[in-house]
Short mmCIF file of C-alpha atoms and ligand atoms in Angstrom, two decimals:
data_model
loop_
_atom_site.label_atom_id
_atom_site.label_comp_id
_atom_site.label_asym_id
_atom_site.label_seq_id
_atom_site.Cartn_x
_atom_site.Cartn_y
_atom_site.Cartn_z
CA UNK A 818 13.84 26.04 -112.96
CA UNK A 819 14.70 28.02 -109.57
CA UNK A 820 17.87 30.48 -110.06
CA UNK A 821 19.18 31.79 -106.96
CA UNK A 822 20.89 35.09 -108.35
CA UNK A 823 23.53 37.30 -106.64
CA UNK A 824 24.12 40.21 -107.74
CA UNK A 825 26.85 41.56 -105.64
CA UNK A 826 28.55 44.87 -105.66
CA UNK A 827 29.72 47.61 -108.04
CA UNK A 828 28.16 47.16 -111.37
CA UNK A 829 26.70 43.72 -109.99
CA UNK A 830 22.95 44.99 -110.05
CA UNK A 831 23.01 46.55 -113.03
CA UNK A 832 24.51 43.77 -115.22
CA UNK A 833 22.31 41.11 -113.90
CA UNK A 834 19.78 42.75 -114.01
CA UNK A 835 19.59 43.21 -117.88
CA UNK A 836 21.02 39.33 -117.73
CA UNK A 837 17.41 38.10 -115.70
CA UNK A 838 15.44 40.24 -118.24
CA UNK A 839 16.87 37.92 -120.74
CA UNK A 840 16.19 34.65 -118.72
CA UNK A 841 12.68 36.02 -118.20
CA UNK A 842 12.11 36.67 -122.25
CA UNK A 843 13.69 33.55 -123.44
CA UNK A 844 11.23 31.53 -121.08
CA UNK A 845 8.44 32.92 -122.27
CA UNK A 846 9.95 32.29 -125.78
CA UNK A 847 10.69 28.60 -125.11
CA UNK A 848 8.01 27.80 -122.14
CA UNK A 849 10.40 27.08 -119.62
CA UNK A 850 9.33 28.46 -116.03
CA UNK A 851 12.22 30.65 -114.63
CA UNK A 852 11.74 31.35 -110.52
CA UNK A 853 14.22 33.59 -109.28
CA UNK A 854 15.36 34.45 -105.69
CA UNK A 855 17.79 37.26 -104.70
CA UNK A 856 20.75 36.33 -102.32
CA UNK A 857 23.71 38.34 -100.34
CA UNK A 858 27.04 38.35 -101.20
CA UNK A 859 30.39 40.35 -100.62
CA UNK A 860 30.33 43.53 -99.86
CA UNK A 861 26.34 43.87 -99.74
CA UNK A 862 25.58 40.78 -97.24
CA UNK A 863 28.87 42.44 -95.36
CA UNK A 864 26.60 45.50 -95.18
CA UNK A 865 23.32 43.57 -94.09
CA UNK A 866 24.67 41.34 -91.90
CA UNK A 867 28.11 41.17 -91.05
CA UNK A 868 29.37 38.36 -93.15
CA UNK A 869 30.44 37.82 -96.89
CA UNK A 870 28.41 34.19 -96.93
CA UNK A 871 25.61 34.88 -94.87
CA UNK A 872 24.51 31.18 -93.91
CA UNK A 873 20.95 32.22 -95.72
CA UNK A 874 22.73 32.19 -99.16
CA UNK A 875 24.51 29.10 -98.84
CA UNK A 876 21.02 27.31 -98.10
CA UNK A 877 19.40 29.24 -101.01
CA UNK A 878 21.97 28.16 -103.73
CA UNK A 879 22.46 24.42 -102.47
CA UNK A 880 18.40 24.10 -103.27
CA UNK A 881 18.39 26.43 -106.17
CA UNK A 882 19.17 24.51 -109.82
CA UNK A 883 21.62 26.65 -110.97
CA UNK A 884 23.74 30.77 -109.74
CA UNK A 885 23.83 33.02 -111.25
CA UNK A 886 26.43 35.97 -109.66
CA UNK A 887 27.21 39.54 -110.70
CA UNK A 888 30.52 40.35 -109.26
CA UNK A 889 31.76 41.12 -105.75
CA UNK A 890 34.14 44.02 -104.00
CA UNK A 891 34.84 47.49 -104.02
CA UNK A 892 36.93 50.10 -101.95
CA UNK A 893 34.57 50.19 -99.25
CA UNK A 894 35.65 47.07 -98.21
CA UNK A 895 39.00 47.05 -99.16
CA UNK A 896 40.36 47.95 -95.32
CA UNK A 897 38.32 45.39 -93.82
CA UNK A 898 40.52 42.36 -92.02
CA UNK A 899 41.14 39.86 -94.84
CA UNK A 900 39.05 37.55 -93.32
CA UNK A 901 35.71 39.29 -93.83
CA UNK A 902 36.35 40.86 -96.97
CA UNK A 903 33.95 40.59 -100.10
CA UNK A 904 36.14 37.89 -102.11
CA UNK A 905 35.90 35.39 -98.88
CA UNK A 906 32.77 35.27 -99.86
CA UNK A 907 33.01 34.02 -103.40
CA UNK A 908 35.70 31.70 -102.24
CA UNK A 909 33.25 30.68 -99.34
CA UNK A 910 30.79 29.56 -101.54
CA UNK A 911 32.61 27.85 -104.42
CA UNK A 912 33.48 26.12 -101.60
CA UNK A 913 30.16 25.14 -100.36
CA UNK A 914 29.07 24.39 -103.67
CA UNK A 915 31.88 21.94 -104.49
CA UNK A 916 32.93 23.54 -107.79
CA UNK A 917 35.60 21.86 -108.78
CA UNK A 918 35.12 22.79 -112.80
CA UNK A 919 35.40 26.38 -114.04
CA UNK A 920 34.56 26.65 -117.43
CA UNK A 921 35.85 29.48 -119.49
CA UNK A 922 34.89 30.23 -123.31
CA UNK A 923 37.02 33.06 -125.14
CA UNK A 924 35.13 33.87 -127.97
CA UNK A 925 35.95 36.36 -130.41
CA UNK A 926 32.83 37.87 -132.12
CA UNK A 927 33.62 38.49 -135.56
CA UNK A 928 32.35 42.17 -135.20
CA UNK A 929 34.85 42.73 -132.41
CA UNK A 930 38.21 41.70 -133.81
CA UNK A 931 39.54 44.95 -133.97
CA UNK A 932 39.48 44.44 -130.33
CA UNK A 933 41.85 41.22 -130.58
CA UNK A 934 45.63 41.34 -129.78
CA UNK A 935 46.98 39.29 -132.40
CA UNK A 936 47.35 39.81 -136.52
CA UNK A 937 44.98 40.40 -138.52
CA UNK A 938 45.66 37.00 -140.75
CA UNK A 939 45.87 34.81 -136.95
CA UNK A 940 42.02 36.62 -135.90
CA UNK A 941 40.81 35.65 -139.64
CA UNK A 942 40.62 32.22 -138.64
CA UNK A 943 38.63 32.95 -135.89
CA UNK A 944 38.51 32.16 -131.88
CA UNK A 945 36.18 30.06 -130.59
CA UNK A 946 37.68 28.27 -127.41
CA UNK A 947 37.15 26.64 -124.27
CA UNK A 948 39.12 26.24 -121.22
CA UNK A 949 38.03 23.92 -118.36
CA UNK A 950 40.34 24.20 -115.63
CA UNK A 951 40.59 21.75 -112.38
CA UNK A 952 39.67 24.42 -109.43
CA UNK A 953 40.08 22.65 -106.10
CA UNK A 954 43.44 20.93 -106.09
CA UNK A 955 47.10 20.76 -107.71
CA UNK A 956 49.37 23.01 -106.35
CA UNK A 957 47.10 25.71 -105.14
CA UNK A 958 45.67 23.25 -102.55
CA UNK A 959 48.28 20.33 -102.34
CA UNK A 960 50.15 19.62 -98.93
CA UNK A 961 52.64 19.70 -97.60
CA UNK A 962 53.14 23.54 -98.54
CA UNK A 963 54.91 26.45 -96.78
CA UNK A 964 58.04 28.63 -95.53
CA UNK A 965 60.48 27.23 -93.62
CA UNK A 966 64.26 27.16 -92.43
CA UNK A 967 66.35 24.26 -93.83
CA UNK A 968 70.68 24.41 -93.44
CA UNK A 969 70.13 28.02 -92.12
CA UNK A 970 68.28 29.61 -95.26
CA UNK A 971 64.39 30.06 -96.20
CA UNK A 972 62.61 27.23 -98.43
CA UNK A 973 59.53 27.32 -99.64
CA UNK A 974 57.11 25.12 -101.38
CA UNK A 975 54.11 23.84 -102.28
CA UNK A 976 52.86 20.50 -103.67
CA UNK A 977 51.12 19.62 -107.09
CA UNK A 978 49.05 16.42 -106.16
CA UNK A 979 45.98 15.08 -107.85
CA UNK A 980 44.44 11.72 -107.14
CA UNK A 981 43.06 9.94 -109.47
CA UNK A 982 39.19 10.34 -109.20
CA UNK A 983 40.05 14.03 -109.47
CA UNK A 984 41.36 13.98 -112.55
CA UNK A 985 38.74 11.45 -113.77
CA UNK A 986 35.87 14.00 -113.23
CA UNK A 987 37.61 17.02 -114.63
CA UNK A 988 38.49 14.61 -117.79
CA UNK A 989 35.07 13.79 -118.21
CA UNK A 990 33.91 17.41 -117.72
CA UNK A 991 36.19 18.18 -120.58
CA UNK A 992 35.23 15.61 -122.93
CA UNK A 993 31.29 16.36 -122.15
CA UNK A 994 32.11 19.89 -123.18
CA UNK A 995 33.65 18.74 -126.30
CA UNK A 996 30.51 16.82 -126.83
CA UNK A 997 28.77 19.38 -127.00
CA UNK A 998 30.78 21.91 -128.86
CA UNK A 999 32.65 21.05 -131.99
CA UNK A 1000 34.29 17.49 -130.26
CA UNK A 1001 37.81 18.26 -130.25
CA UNK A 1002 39.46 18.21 -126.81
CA UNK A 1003 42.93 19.50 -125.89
CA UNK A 1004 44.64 17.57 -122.54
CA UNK A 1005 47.42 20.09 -121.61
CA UNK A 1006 49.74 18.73 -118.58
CA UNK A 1007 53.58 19.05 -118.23
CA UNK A 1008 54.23 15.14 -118.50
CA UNK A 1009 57.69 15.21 -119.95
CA UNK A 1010 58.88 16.80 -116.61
CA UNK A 1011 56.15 16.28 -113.77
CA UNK A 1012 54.88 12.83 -112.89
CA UNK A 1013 51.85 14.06 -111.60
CA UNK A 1014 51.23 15.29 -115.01
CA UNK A 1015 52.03 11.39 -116.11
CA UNK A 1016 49.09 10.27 -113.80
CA UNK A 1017 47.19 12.87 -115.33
CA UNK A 1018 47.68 11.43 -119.41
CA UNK A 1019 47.35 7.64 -117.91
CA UNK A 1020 43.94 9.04 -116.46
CA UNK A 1021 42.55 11.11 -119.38
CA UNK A 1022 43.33 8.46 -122.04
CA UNK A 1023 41.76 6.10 -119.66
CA UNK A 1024 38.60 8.11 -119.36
CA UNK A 1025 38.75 8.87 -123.62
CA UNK A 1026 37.54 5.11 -124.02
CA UNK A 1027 34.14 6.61 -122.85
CA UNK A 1028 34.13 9.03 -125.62
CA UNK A 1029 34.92 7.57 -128.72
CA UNK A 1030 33.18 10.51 -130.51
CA UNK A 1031 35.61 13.26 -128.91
CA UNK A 1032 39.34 13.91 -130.96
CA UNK A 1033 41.60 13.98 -128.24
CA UNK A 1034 45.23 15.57 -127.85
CA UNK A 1035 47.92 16.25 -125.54
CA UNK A 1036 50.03 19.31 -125.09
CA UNK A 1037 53.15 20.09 -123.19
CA UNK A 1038 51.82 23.69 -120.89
CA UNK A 1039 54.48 25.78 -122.76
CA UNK A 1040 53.49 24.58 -126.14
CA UNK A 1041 49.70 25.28 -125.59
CA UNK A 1042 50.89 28.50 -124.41
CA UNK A 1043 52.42 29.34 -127.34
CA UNK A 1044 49.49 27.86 -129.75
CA UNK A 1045 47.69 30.21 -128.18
CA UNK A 1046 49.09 33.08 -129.46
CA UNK A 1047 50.13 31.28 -132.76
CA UNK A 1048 47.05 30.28 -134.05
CA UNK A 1049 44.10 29.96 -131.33
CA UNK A 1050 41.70 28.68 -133.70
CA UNK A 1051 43.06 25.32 -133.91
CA UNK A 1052 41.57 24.49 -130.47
CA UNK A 1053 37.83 23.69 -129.28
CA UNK A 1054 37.84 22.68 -126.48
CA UNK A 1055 41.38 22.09 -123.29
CA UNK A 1056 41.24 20.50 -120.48
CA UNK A 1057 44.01 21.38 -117.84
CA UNK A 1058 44.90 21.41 -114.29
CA UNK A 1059 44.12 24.29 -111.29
CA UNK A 1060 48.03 26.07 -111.88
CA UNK A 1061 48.32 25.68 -115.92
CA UNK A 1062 44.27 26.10 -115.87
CA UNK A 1063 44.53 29.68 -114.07
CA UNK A 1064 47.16 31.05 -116.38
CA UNK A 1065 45.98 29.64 -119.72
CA UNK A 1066 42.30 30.57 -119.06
CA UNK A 1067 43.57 34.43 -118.64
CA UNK A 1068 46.14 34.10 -121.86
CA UNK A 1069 42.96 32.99 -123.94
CA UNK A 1070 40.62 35.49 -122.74
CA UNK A 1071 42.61 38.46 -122.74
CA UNK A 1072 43.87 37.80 -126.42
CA UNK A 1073 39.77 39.10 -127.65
CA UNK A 1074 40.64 42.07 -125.87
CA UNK A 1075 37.33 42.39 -124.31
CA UNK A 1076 36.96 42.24 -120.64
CA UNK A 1077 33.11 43.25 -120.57
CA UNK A 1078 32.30 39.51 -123.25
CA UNK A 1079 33.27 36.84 -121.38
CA UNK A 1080 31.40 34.27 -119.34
CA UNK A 1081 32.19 31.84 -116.93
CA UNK A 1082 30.86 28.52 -115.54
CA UNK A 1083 32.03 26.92 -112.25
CA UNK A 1084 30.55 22.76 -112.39
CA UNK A 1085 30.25 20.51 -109.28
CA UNK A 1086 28.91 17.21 -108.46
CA UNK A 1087 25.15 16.93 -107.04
CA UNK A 1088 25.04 20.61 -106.42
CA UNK A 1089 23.70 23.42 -109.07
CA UNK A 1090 27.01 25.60 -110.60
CA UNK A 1091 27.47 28.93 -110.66
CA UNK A 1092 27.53 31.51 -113.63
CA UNK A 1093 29.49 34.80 -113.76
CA UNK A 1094 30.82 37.31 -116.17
CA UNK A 1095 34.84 37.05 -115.58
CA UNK A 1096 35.49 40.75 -115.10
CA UNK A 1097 35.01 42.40 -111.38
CA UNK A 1098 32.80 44.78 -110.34
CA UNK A 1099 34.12 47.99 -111.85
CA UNK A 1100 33.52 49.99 -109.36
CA UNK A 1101 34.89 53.04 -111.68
CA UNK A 1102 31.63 52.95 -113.26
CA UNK A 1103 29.02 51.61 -110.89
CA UNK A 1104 25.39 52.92 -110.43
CA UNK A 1105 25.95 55.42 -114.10
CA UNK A 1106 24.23 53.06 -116.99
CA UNK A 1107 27.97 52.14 -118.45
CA UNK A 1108 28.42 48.69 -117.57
CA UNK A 1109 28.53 46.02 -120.30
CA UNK A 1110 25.72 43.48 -119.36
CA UNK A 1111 27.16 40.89 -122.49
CA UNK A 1112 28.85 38.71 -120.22
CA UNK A 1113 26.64 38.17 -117.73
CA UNK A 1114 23.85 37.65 -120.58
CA UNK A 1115 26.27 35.43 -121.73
CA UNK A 1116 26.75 33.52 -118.39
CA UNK A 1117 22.69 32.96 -118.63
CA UNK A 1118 23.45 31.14 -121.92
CA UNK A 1119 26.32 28.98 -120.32
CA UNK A 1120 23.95 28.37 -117.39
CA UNK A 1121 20.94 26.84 -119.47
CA UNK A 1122 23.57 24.85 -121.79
CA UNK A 1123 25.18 23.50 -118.43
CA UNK A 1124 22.88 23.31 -116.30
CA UNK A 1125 20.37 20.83 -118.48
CA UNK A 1126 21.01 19.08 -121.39
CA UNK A 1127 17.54 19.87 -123.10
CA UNK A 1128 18.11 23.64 -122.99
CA UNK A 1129 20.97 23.86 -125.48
CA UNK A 1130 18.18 25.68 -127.98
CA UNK A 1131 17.10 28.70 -125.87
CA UNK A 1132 21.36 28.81 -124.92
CA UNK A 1133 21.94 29.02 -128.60
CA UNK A 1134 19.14 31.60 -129.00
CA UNK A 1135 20.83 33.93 -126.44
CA UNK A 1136 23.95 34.07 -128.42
CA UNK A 1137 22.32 34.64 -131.43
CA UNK A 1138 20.48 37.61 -130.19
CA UNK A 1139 23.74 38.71 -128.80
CA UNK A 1140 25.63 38.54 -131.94
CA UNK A 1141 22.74 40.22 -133.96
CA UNK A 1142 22.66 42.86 -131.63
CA UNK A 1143 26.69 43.58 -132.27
CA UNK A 1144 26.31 43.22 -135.57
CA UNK A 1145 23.39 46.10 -135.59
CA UNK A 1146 26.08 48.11 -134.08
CA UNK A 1147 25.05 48.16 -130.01
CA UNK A 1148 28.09 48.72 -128.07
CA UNK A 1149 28.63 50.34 -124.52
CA UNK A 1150 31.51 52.40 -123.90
CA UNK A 1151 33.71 49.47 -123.16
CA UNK A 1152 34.01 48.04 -126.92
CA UNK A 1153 32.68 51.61 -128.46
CA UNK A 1154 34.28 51.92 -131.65
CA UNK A 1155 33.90 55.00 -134.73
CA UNK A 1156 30.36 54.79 -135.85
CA UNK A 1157 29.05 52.53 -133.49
CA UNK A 1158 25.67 53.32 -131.60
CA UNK A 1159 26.70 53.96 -127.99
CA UNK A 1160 24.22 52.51 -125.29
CA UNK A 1161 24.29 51.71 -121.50
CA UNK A 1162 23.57 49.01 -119.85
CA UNK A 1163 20.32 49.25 -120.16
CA UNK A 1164 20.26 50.18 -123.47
CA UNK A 1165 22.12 47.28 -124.22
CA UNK A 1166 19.53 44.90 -122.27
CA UNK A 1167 16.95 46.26 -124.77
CA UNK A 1168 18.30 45.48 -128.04
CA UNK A 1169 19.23 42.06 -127.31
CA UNK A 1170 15.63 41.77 -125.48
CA UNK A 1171 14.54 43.19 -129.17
CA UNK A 1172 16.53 40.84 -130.81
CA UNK A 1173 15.26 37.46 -129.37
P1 LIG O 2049 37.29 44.94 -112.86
O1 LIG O 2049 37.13 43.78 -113.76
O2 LIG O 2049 36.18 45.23 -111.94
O3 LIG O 2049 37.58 46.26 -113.72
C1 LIG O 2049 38.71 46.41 -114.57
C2 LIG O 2049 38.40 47.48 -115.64
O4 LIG O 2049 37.48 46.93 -116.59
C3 LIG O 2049 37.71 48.73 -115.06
O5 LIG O 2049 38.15 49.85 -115.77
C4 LIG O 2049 36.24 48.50 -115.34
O6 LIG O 2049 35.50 49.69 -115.48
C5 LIG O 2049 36.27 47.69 -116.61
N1 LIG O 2049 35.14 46.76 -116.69
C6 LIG O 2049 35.01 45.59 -116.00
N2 LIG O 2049 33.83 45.02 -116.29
C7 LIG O 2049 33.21 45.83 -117.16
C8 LIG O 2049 31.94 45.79 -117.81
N3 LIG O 2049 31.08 44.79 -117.65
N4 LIG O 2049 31.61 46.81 -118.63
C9 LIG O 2049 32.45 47.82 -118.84
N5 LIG O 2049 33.66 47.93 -118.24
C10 LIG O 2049 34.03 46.94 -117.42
O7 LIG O 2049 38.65 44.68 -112.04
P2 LIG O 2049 39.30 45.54 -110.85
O8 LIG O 2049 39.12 47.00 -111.11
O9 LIG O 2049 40.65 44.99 -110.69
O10 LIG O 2049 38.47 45.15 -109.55
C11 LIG O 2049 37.37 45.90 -109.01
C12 LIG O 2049 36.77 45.12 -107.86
O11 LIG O 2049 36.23 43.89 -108.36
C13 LIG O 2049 37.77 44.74 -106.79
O12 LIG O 2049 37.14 44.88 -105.52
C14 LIG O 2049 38.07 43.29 -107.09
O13 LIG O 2049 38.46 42.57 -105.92
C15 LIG O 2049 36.75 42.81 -107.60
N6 LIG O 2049 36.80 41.62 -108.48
C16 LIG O 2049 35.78 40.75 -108.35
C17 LIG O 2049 35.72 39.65 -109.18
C18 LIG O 2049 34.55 38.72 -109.04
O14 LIG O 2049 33.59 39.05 -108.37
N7 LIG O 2049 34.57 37.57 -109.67
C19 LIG O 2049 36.70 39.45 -110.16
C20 LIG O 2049 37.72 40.40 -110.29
C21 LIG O 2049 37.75 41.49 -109.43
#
């Protein structure tokens, strides 16, 4: 399997790194071949060449089978003309990649709950979610949009419009997810109010009659954003639009209270999708040990579980090491806690190397 990997900026190098030391072990452990090729982008292909995409990495990732991408950006490029800055990058090549999925798990490891924003007797029952969130249309995209002068004052708007093959494919990315987790799947949309949001129940109970297997519901958007707070653990896996999607997928995560955890996925049609820790590059910390490699690890698991359906047992065995290696006590200075045994980032890439 060819990974074209990115590190990036900041802590970028660092975190994956540790995260293609674990690629490399669990290979050998499962005899999968793992080729990996190094690629610009943000602030270091800015550096090297000028550009945030260089045209080099767009090439590399469309034939590579699946990205994976520490972070990008820092204040050395924070003056630079909008255009050219670090982030254009990551947007470029979403882009060029078609990702129209992004995939976000907030899971709550049982030895981190302290860390969790809600009661005690709500984190008892555990979090162990998934958002998939539509990324390339609704209102972020839709047109008409814009500022204008109507009857002598300033309007502005923006439109939330999703055909229907759009919402088929995110549907069916949602119930595939389901399939594979615990096959429950959560349709949030607005449909009392928005008739876009109508289309977009028609559509998803349309596409359910392919997945008899899946448990499917519906949710109004400020309902699910209440559940989430109320009791997270009665959801597996929810499906929503690019607007509801953005919002909900940062309510979930932030509610384990730990930035340096969480993986991401970004899915696209006939083109490899790209894996990334959620958190930025900390540039606070970069180039001293600190960083928390866990979610890019992490992303490495969501990558072999997404990227091929046969590698769901050397995915599993990544999270397993992780877990074992919280529950020996490993944590970097992020998630330190009394007692704990404080590592870096490398020191963290060793124990969960030890531990698979
Ligand atoms: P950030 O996520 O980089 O950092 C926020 C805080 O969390 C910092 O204190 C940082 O030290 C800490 N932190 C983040 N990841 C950590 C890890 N793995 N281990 C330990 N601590 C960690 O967000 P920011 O400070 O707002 O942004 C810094 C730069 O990153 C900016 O240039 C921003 O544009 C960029 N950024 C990039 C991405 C991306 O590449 N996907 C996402 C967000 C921000």
């Amino acid at each position: 399997m060819k990974i074209c990997v990115m590190p990036g900026d900041g802590i970028g190098k660092e975190i994956v790194g540790q995260a293609v030391r674990v690629l490399m072990r669990v290979g050998e452990k499962f005899g999968i071949g793992f080729e990996t090729e190094e690629a610009l982008l943000g602030g270091a292909a800015i550096d090297a060449t000028g550009s945030p995409l260089p045209e080099a990495t767009v090439s590399m990732c469309k034939a590579a089978d699946a990205v994976l991408l520490g972070a990008v950006g820092g204040p050395k490029w924070d003056t630079l003309d909008p255009s050219i800055r670090p982030e254009r990058g990551l947007l470029g090549i979403r882009k060029a990649l078609g990702l129209f999925a992004n995939l976000r798990p907030a899971c709550l490891f049982d030895e981190l709950k302290h860390a969790c924003y809600l009661r005690p007797d709500i984190v008892a029952r555990g979090i162990d979610l998934l958002v998939v969130r539509e990324l390339t249309g609704g209102a972020y995209f839709g047109e008409p949009k814009g500022i204008e002068k109507r009857d002598g004052e300033k309007v502005g708007f923006n439109n939330m419009i999703y055909s229907e093959h759009e919402i088929r494919r995110i549907a069916k990315v949602g119930f595939e997810a389901a399939l594979k987790r615990r096959r429950k799947l959560c349709s949030v949309d607005k449909a009392n109010v928005l008739d876009v949001s109508r289309l977009w129940r028609e559509i998803v109970l349309e596409v359910a009659r392919d997945y008899p297997e899946v448990e499917l519901s519906h949710l109004y958007v400020d309902n699910a954003a209440m559940q989430l707070v109320r009791d997270p653990s009665q959801f597996d896996v929810i499906v929503t639009e690019n607007l509801f999607g953005d919002i909900l997928s940062d309510e979930a995560s932030v509610i384990t209270g730990s930035i340096g955890m969480l993986p991401s996925a970004s899915l696209g049609e006939g083109n490899p999708g790209l894996f990334e820790p959620i958190h930025g590059s900390a540039p606070d910390i970069a180039g001293q040990d600190k960083a928390n490699p866990l979610a890019t690890i992490l992303s490495v698991a969501m990558l072999l579980r997404y990227s091929s359906n046969d590698m769901a047992a050397p995915a599993d065995a990544i999270e397993a090491a992780v877990q074992k290696t919280l529950s020996q006590g490993y944590r970097t200075g992020d998630i330190r806690e009394e007692g704990c045994k404080l590592v870096g980032c490398t020191g963290m890439g060793d124990a969960v190397l030890a531990n698979l």
